[in-house]
PDB file of C-alpha atoms in Angstrom:
ATOM      1  CA  MET A1451      -0.072   0.090  -0.006  1.00 77.00           C
ATOM      2  CA  LYS A1452       1.587   3.838  -1.097  1.00 91.00           C
ATOM      3  CA  THR A1453       2.064   6.212   1.363  1.00 92.00           C
ATOM      4  CA  GLU A1454      -0.665   8.435  -0.070  1.00 90.00           C
ATOM      5  CA  GLU A1455      -3.325   5.780   0.141  1.00 90.00           C
ATOM      6  CA  ILE A1456      -2.697   5.581   4.334  1.00 91.00           C
ATOM      7  CA  ILE A1457      -2.588   9.144   4.371  1.00 93.00           C
ATOM      8  CA  GLU A1458      -5.632   9.039   2.286  1.00 91.00           C
ATOM      9  CA  LYS A1459      -7.224   6.689   4.477  1.00 92.00           C
ATOM     10  CA  LEU A1460      -6.424   8.209   7.532  1.00 92.00           C
ATOM     11  CA  VAL A1461      -7.319  11.803   6.905  1.00 93.00           C
ATOM     12  CA  PHE A1462     -10.898  10.280   5.390  1.00 91.00           C
ATOM     13  CA  LYS A1463     -11.300   7.937   8.835  1.00 91.00           C
ATOM     14  CA  SER A1464     -10.195  11.795  10.505  1.00 92.00           C
ATOM     15  CA  ARG A1465     -13.901  12.461  10.872  1.00 91.00           C
ATOM     16  CA  TRP A1466     -14.680  10.051  13.297  1.00 93.00           C
ATOM     17  CA  ILE A1467     -13.224  12.470  15.667  1.00 93.00           C
ATOM     18  CA  LEU A1468     -16.149  15.258  15.314  1.00 93.00           C
ATOM     19  CA  ALA A1469     -18.919  12.231  16.137  1.00 93.00           C
ATOM     20  CA  PRO A1470     -17.802  12.699  20.113  1.00 95.00           C
ATOM     21  CA  MET A1471     -18.069  16.736  19.649  1.00 96.00           C
ATOM     22  CA  TYR A1472     -21.699  15.974  18.674  1.00 95.00           C
ATOM     23  CA  LEU A1473     -22.549  13.751  21.339  1.00 96.00           C
ATOM     24  CA  GLY A1474     -21.163  16.522  23.759  1.00 97.00           C
ATOM     25  CA  LEU A1475     -23.404  18.264  22.342  1.00 96.00           C
ATOM     26  CA  VAL A1476     -26.388  16.216  23.092  1.00 97.00           C
ATOM     27  CA  GLY A1477     -24.959  16.522  26.271  1.00 98.00           C
ATOM     28  CA  GLY A1478     -25.597  20.706  26.251  1.00 97.00           C
ATOM     29  CA  LEU A1479     -29.037  19.390  25.139  1.00 97.00           C
ATOM     30  CA  VAL A1480     -29.713  17.419  28.214  1.00 97.00           C
ATOM     31  CA  CYS A1481     -27.889  20.855  30.312  1.00 97.00           C
ATOM     32  CA  LEU A1482     -30.409  23.004  28.469  1.00 97.00           C
ATOM     33  CA  LEU A1483     -33.578  20.768  29.420  1.00 98.00           C
ATOM     34  CA  ILE A1484     -32.450  20.543  33.267  1.00 98.00           C
ATOM     35  CA  LYS A1485     -32.505  24.676  33.243  1.00 97.00           C
ATOM     36  CA  PHE A1486     -35.690  25.119  30.959  1.00 97.00           C
ATOM     37  CA  GLY A1487     -37.320  22.738  34.037  1.00 98.00           C
ATOM     38  CA  GLN A1488     -36.086  24.947  36.578  1.00 97.00           C
ATOM     39  CA  GLU A1489     -37.501  28.522  34.619  1.00 96.00           C
ATOM     40  CA  PHE A1490     -40.540  26.184  34.280  1.00 97.00           C
ATOM     41  CA  LEU A1491     -40.968  25.088  37.869  1.00 97.00           C
ATOM     42  CA  HIS A1492     -40.429  28.345  39.001  1.00 96.00           C
ATOM     43  CA  ILE A1493     -42.604  30.563  37.052  1.00 96.00           C
ATOM     44  CA  MET A1494     -45.196  27.688  37.651  1.00 96.00           C
ATOM     45  CA  MET A1495     -44.935  28.160  41.348  1.00 96.00           C
ATOM     46  CA  THR A1496     -44.161  32.069  41.770  1.00 95.00           C
ATOM     47  CA  VAL A1497     -47.349  32.368  39.084  1.00 94.00           C
ATOM     48  CA  VAL A1498     -49.703  34.001  41.332  1.00 93.00           C
ATOM     49  CA  ASP A1499     -47.468  36.438  43.192  1.00 93.00           C
ATOM     50  CA  THR A1500     -45.689  37.349  39.738  1.00 90.00           C
ATOM     51  CA  PRO A1501     -46.065  40.344  38.094  1.00 86.00           C
ATOM     52  CA  GLU A1502     -47.205  40.061  34.353  1.00 86.00           C
ATOM     53  CA  ARG A1503     -44.028  41.747  32.986  1.00 83.00           C
ATOM     54  CA  GLU A1504     -41.516  39.624  34.624  1.00 86.00           C
ATOM     55  CA  ILE A1505     -43.878  36.414  33.818  1.00 91.00           C
ATOM     56  CA  VAL A1506     -43.316  37.774  30.270  1.00 88.00           C
ATOM     57  CA  LEU A1507     -39.530  37.746  30.726  1.00 87.00           C
ATOM     58  CA  SER A1508     -39.615  34.924  32.218  1.00 91.00           C
ATOM     59  CA  ILE A1509     -41.304  33.082  28.849  1.00 92.00           C
ATOM     60  CA  LEU A1510     -39.267  34.501  27.274  1.00 90.00           C
ATOM     61  CA  ALA A1511     -35.892  32.873  28.867  1.00 90.00           C
ATOM     62  CA  LEU A1512     -38.017  29.774  27.975  1.00 94.00           C
ATOM     63  CA  VAL A1513     -38.429  30.770  24.428  1.00 92.00           C
ATOM     64  CA  ASP A1514     -34.874  31.687  24.656  1.00 90.00           C
ATOM     65  CA  MET A1515     -33.701  28.382  25.773  1.00 93.00           C
ATOM     66  CA  THR A1516     -35.993  26.723  23.069  1.00 94.00           C
ATOM     67  CA  LEU A1517     -34.488  28.506  20.576  1.00 90.00           C
ATOM     68  CA  VAL A1518     -30.906  27.482  20.878  1.00 90.00           C
ATOM     69  CA  ALA A1519     -32.598  24.103  21.520  1.00 94.00           C
ATOM     70  CA  ASN A1520     -33.276  23.850  18.311  1.00 90.00           C
ATOM     71  CA  LEU A1521     -29.821  25.266  16.913  1.00 88.00           C
ATOM     72  CA  LEU A1522     -27.717  22.497  18.428  1.00 92.00           C
ATOM     73  CA  ILE A1523     -29.989  19.987  17.210  1.00 90.00           C
ATOM     74  CA  MET A1524     -29.895  21.769  13.390  1.00 86.00           C
ATOM     75  CA  VAL A1525     -25.921  21.819  14.014  1.00 87.00           C
ATOM     76  CA  ILE A1526     -25.847  18.115  14.971  1.00 91.00           C
ATOM     77  CA  PHE A1527     -28.090  16.711  12.956  1.00 87.00           C
ATOM     78  CA  SER A1528     -26.319  18.510  10.565  1.00 84.00           C
ATOM     79  CA  GLY A1529     -22.946  18.517  11.017  1.00 85.00           C
ATOM     80  CA  TYR A1530     -22.593  14.889  11.300  1.00 88.00           C
ATOM     81  CA  GLU A1531     -24.692  13.809   8.689  1.00 85.00           C
ATOM     82  CA  ASN A1532     -22.383  16.870   6.010  1.00 80.00           C
ATOM     83  CA  PHE A1533     -18.827  15.780   8.049  1.00 84.00           C
ATOM     84  CA  VAL A1534     -19.356  12.357   9.444  1.00 88.00           C
ATOM     85  CA  SER A1535     -21.878   9.660   9.074  1.00 87.00           C
ATOM     86  CA  LYS A1536     -25.417   9.652   7.550  1.00 83.00           C
ATOM     87  CA  ILE A1537     -28.284   9.024   9.915  1.00 81.00           C
ATOM     88  CA  ASP A1538     -29.776   5.887   8.886  1.00 81.00           C
ATOM     89  CA  ILE A1539     -33.445   6.631   9.697  1.00 77.00           C
ATOM     90  CA  ASP A1540     -34.950   6.436   6.254  1.00 72.00           C
ATOM     91  CA  ASN A1541     -38.119   4.796   7.119  1.00 75.00           C
ATOM     92  CA  HIS A1542     -38.400   6.297  10.911  1.00 73.00           C
ATOM     93  CA  GLU A1543     -42.096   7.979  10.792  1.00 75.00           C
ATOM     94  CA  ASP A1544     -40.758  10.952  12.489  1.00 74.00           C
ATOM     95  CA  LYS A1545     -37.572  12.066  10.847  1.00 73.00           C
ATOM     96  CA  PRO A1546     -37.122  15.541  10.161  1.00 72.00           C
ATOM     97  CA  HIS A1547     -38.143  16.460   6.477  1.00 69.00           C
ATOM     98  CA  TRP A1548     -35.596  18.938   6.551  1.00 68.00           C
ATOM     99  CA  MET A1549     -33.026  15.980   7.386  1.00 68.00           C
ATOM    100  CA  GLY A1550     -30.348  14.307   5.298  1.00 65.00           C
ATOM    101  CA  LYS A1551     -31.524  17.740   2.667  1.00 68.00           C
ATOM    102  CA  VAL A1552     -29.496  20.357   4.477  1.00 68.00           C
ATOM    103  CA  ASP A1553     -26.382  20.969   2.747  1.00 70.00           C
ATOM    104  CA  TYR A1554     -23.603  23.513   4.314  1.00 71.00           C
ATOM    105  CA  SER A1555     -24.957  26.271   2.543  1.00 74.00           C
ATOM    106  CA  GLY A1556     -28.202  25.560   3.531  1.00 76.00           C
ATOM    107  CA  LEU A1557     -27.167  24.970   7.783  1.00 76.00           C
ATOM    108  CA  LYS A1558     -24.957  28.056   7.899  1.00 79.00           C
ATOM    109  CA  LEU A1559     -28.223  29.873   6.620  1.00 80.00           C
ATOM    110  CA  LYS A1560     -30.435  28.183   9.534  1.00 81.00           C
ATOM    111  CA  LEU A1561     -28.024  29.118  11.700  1.00 83.00           C
ATOM    112  CA  ILE A1562     -27.713  32.847  10.925  1.00 85.00           C
ATOM    113  CA  GLY A1563     -31.438  33.008  11.047  1.00 86.00           C
ATOM    114  CA  SER A1564     -31.937  31.271  14.732  1.00 85.00           C
ATOM    115  CA  ILE A1565     -28.750  32.912  15.694  1.00 88.00           C
ATOM    116  CA  VAL A1566     -31.153  36.635  14.505  1.00 89.00           C
ATOM    117  CA  ALA A1567     -33.656  34.679  15.876  1.00 88.00           C
ATOM    118  CA  ILE A1568     -32.270  34.403  19.502  1.00 88.00           C
ATOM    119  CA  SER A1569     -30.724  37.754  19.430  1.00 88.00           C
ATOM    120  CA  ALA A1570     -34.494  39.705  18.664  1.00 88.00           C
ATOM    121  CA  ILE A1571     -35.438  37.372  22.062  1.00 88.00           C
ATOM    122  CA  ASP A1572     -32.344  38.587  23.470  1.00 85.00           C
ATOM    123  CA  LEU A1573     -33.197  42.711  22.764  1.00 86.00           C
ATOM    124  CA  LEU A1574     -36.879  42.091  23.659  1.00 85.00           C
ATOM    125  CA  LYS A1575     -35.840  40.973  27.132  1.00 83.00           C
ATOM    126  CA  ALA A1576     -33.217  44.166  27.176  1.00 83.00           C
ATOM    127  CA  PHE A1577     -36.150  46.620  26.161  1.00 80.00           C
ATOM    128  CA  MET A1578     -38.372  45.144  28.317  1.00 78.00           C
ATOM    129  CA  HIS A1579     -35.753  45.175  31.508  1.00 74.00           C
ATOM    130  CA  ALA A1580     -35.099  48.869  31.249  1.00 71.00           C
ATOM    131  CA  SER A1581     -38.748  50.029  31.966  1.00 69.00           C
ATOM    132  CA  ILE A1582     -38.033  48.284  35.221  1.00 68.00           C
ATOM    133  CA  PRO A1583     -36.878  50.324  38.035  1.00 69.00           C
ATOM    134  CA  GLY A1584     -32.953  49.518  39.255  1.00 70.00           C
ATOM    135  CA  GLN A1585     -32.292  47.625  35.556  1.00 67.00           C
ATOM    136  CA  MET A1586     -32.126  49.963  33.581  1.00 73.00           C
ATOM    137  CA  LEU A1587     -29.339  49.809  31.210  1.00 77.00           C
ATOM    138  CA  THR A1588     -27.145  52.364  29.458  1.00 78.00           C
ATOM    139  CA  ASN A1589     -27.671  53.802  26.028  1.00 80.00           C
ATOM    140  CA  THR A1590     -24.238  52.306  25.411  1.00 88.00           C
ATOM    141  CA  GLN A1591     -25.132  48.609  26.650  1.00 83.00           C
ATOM    142  CA  MET A1592     -28.204  49.314  24.458  1.00 84.00           C
ATOM    143  CA  ALA A1593     -25.945  50.599  21.530  1.00 89.00           C
ATOM    144  CA  TRP A1594     -24.061  47.822  21.645  1.00 90.00           C
ATOM    145  CA  MET A1595     -26.851  44.925  21.947  1.00 87.00           C
ATOM    146  CA  VAL A1596     -28.767  46.867  18.899  1.00 90.00           C
ATOM    147  CA  GLY A1597     -25.502  47.003  16.598  1.00 92.00           C
ATOM    148  CA  ILE A1598     -24.645  43.319  17.887  1.00 91.00           C
ATOM    149  CA  HIS A1599     -28.161  42.031  16.482  1.00 91.00           C
ATOM    150  CA  ALA A1600     -27.656  44.084  13.335  1.00 93.00           C
ATOM    151  CA  THR A1601     -24.483  42.616  12.574  1.00 93.00           C
ATOM    152  CA  PHE A1602     -25.814  39.379  13.056  1.00 90.00           C
ATOM    153  CA  ILE A1603     -28.826  40.578  10.393  1.00 92.00           C
ATOM    154  CA  ILE A1604     -26.349  42.299   7.526  1.00 93.00           C
ATOM    155  CA  SER A1605     -24.010  38.612   7.988  1.00 91.00           C
ATOM    156  CA  GLY A1606     -27.775  36.854   7.435  1.00 87.00           C
ATOM    157  CA  VAL A1607     -28.320  38.875   4.275  1.00 90.00           C
ATOM    158  CA  LEU A1608     -24.812  38.684   3.181  1.00 90.00           C
ATOM    159  CA  PHE A1609     -24.515  35.214   3.506  1.00 85.00           C
ATOM    160  CA  ALA A1610     -27.779  34.525   1.512  1.00 85.00           C
ATOM    161  CA  ILE A1611     -26.806  36.599  -1.310  1.00 88.00           C
ATOM    162  CA  MET A1612     -22.695  34.836  -1.318  1.00 86.00           C
ATOM    163  CA  ASP A1613     -24.536  31.777  -1.530  1.00 82.00           C
ATOM    164  CA  LYS A1614     -27.096  33.052  -4.041  1.00 83.00           C
ATOM    165  CA  ILE A1615     -23.916  34.421  -6.647  1.00 84.00           C
ATOM    166  CA  ALA A1616     -22.327  30.976  -6.136  1.00 80.00           C
ATOM    167  CA  GLU A1617     -25.626  29.285  -7.454  1.00 78.00           C
ATOM    168  CA  ASP A1618     -25.682  31.465 -10.170  1.00 77.00           C
ATOM    169  CA  THR A1619     -21.800  30.645 -10.790  1.00 77.00           C
ATOM    170  CA  PRO A1620     -21.514  28.104 -13.482  1.00 77.00           C
ATOM    171  CA  HIS A1621     -18.915  25.961 -11.969  1.00 67.00           C
ATOM    172  CA  HIS A1622     -15.688  24.050 -14.159  1.00 56.00           C
TER     173      HIS A1622
END
């Protein structure tokens, strides 16, 4: 066997180094579930005595965690299938319709869309906190948050434009 063949086989098999990382992300999902459960129980135990604004902020925190969990699922499924191995569950009735069909370009757009949604929720929470006495953010802090959110939006638009240009460019 040639040295080149050995190197190529080793490089090809090296993709499996990513598998434990994806399992670690599954562990991250479990951590999010635990924090979600804690927050949900806290809401349920204090709902009667808690002002409406604080309930809304707590629910926004649940939405935020759910969006992050969705983001993790997309990264785990798509990343594993694009870089490690196909997931053989073709006949499973619960298989998401997008699974196995999202390429790296589509994954980037889905990820940036999720990040923009998470950023929007965080921005909404910050604006709601700003109206609570004693929890006000400075104008500089708010400007940074809006600027970062705008940067995410612009990045998403630029990713979409770059993908469209690449798609329309004839390949040699």
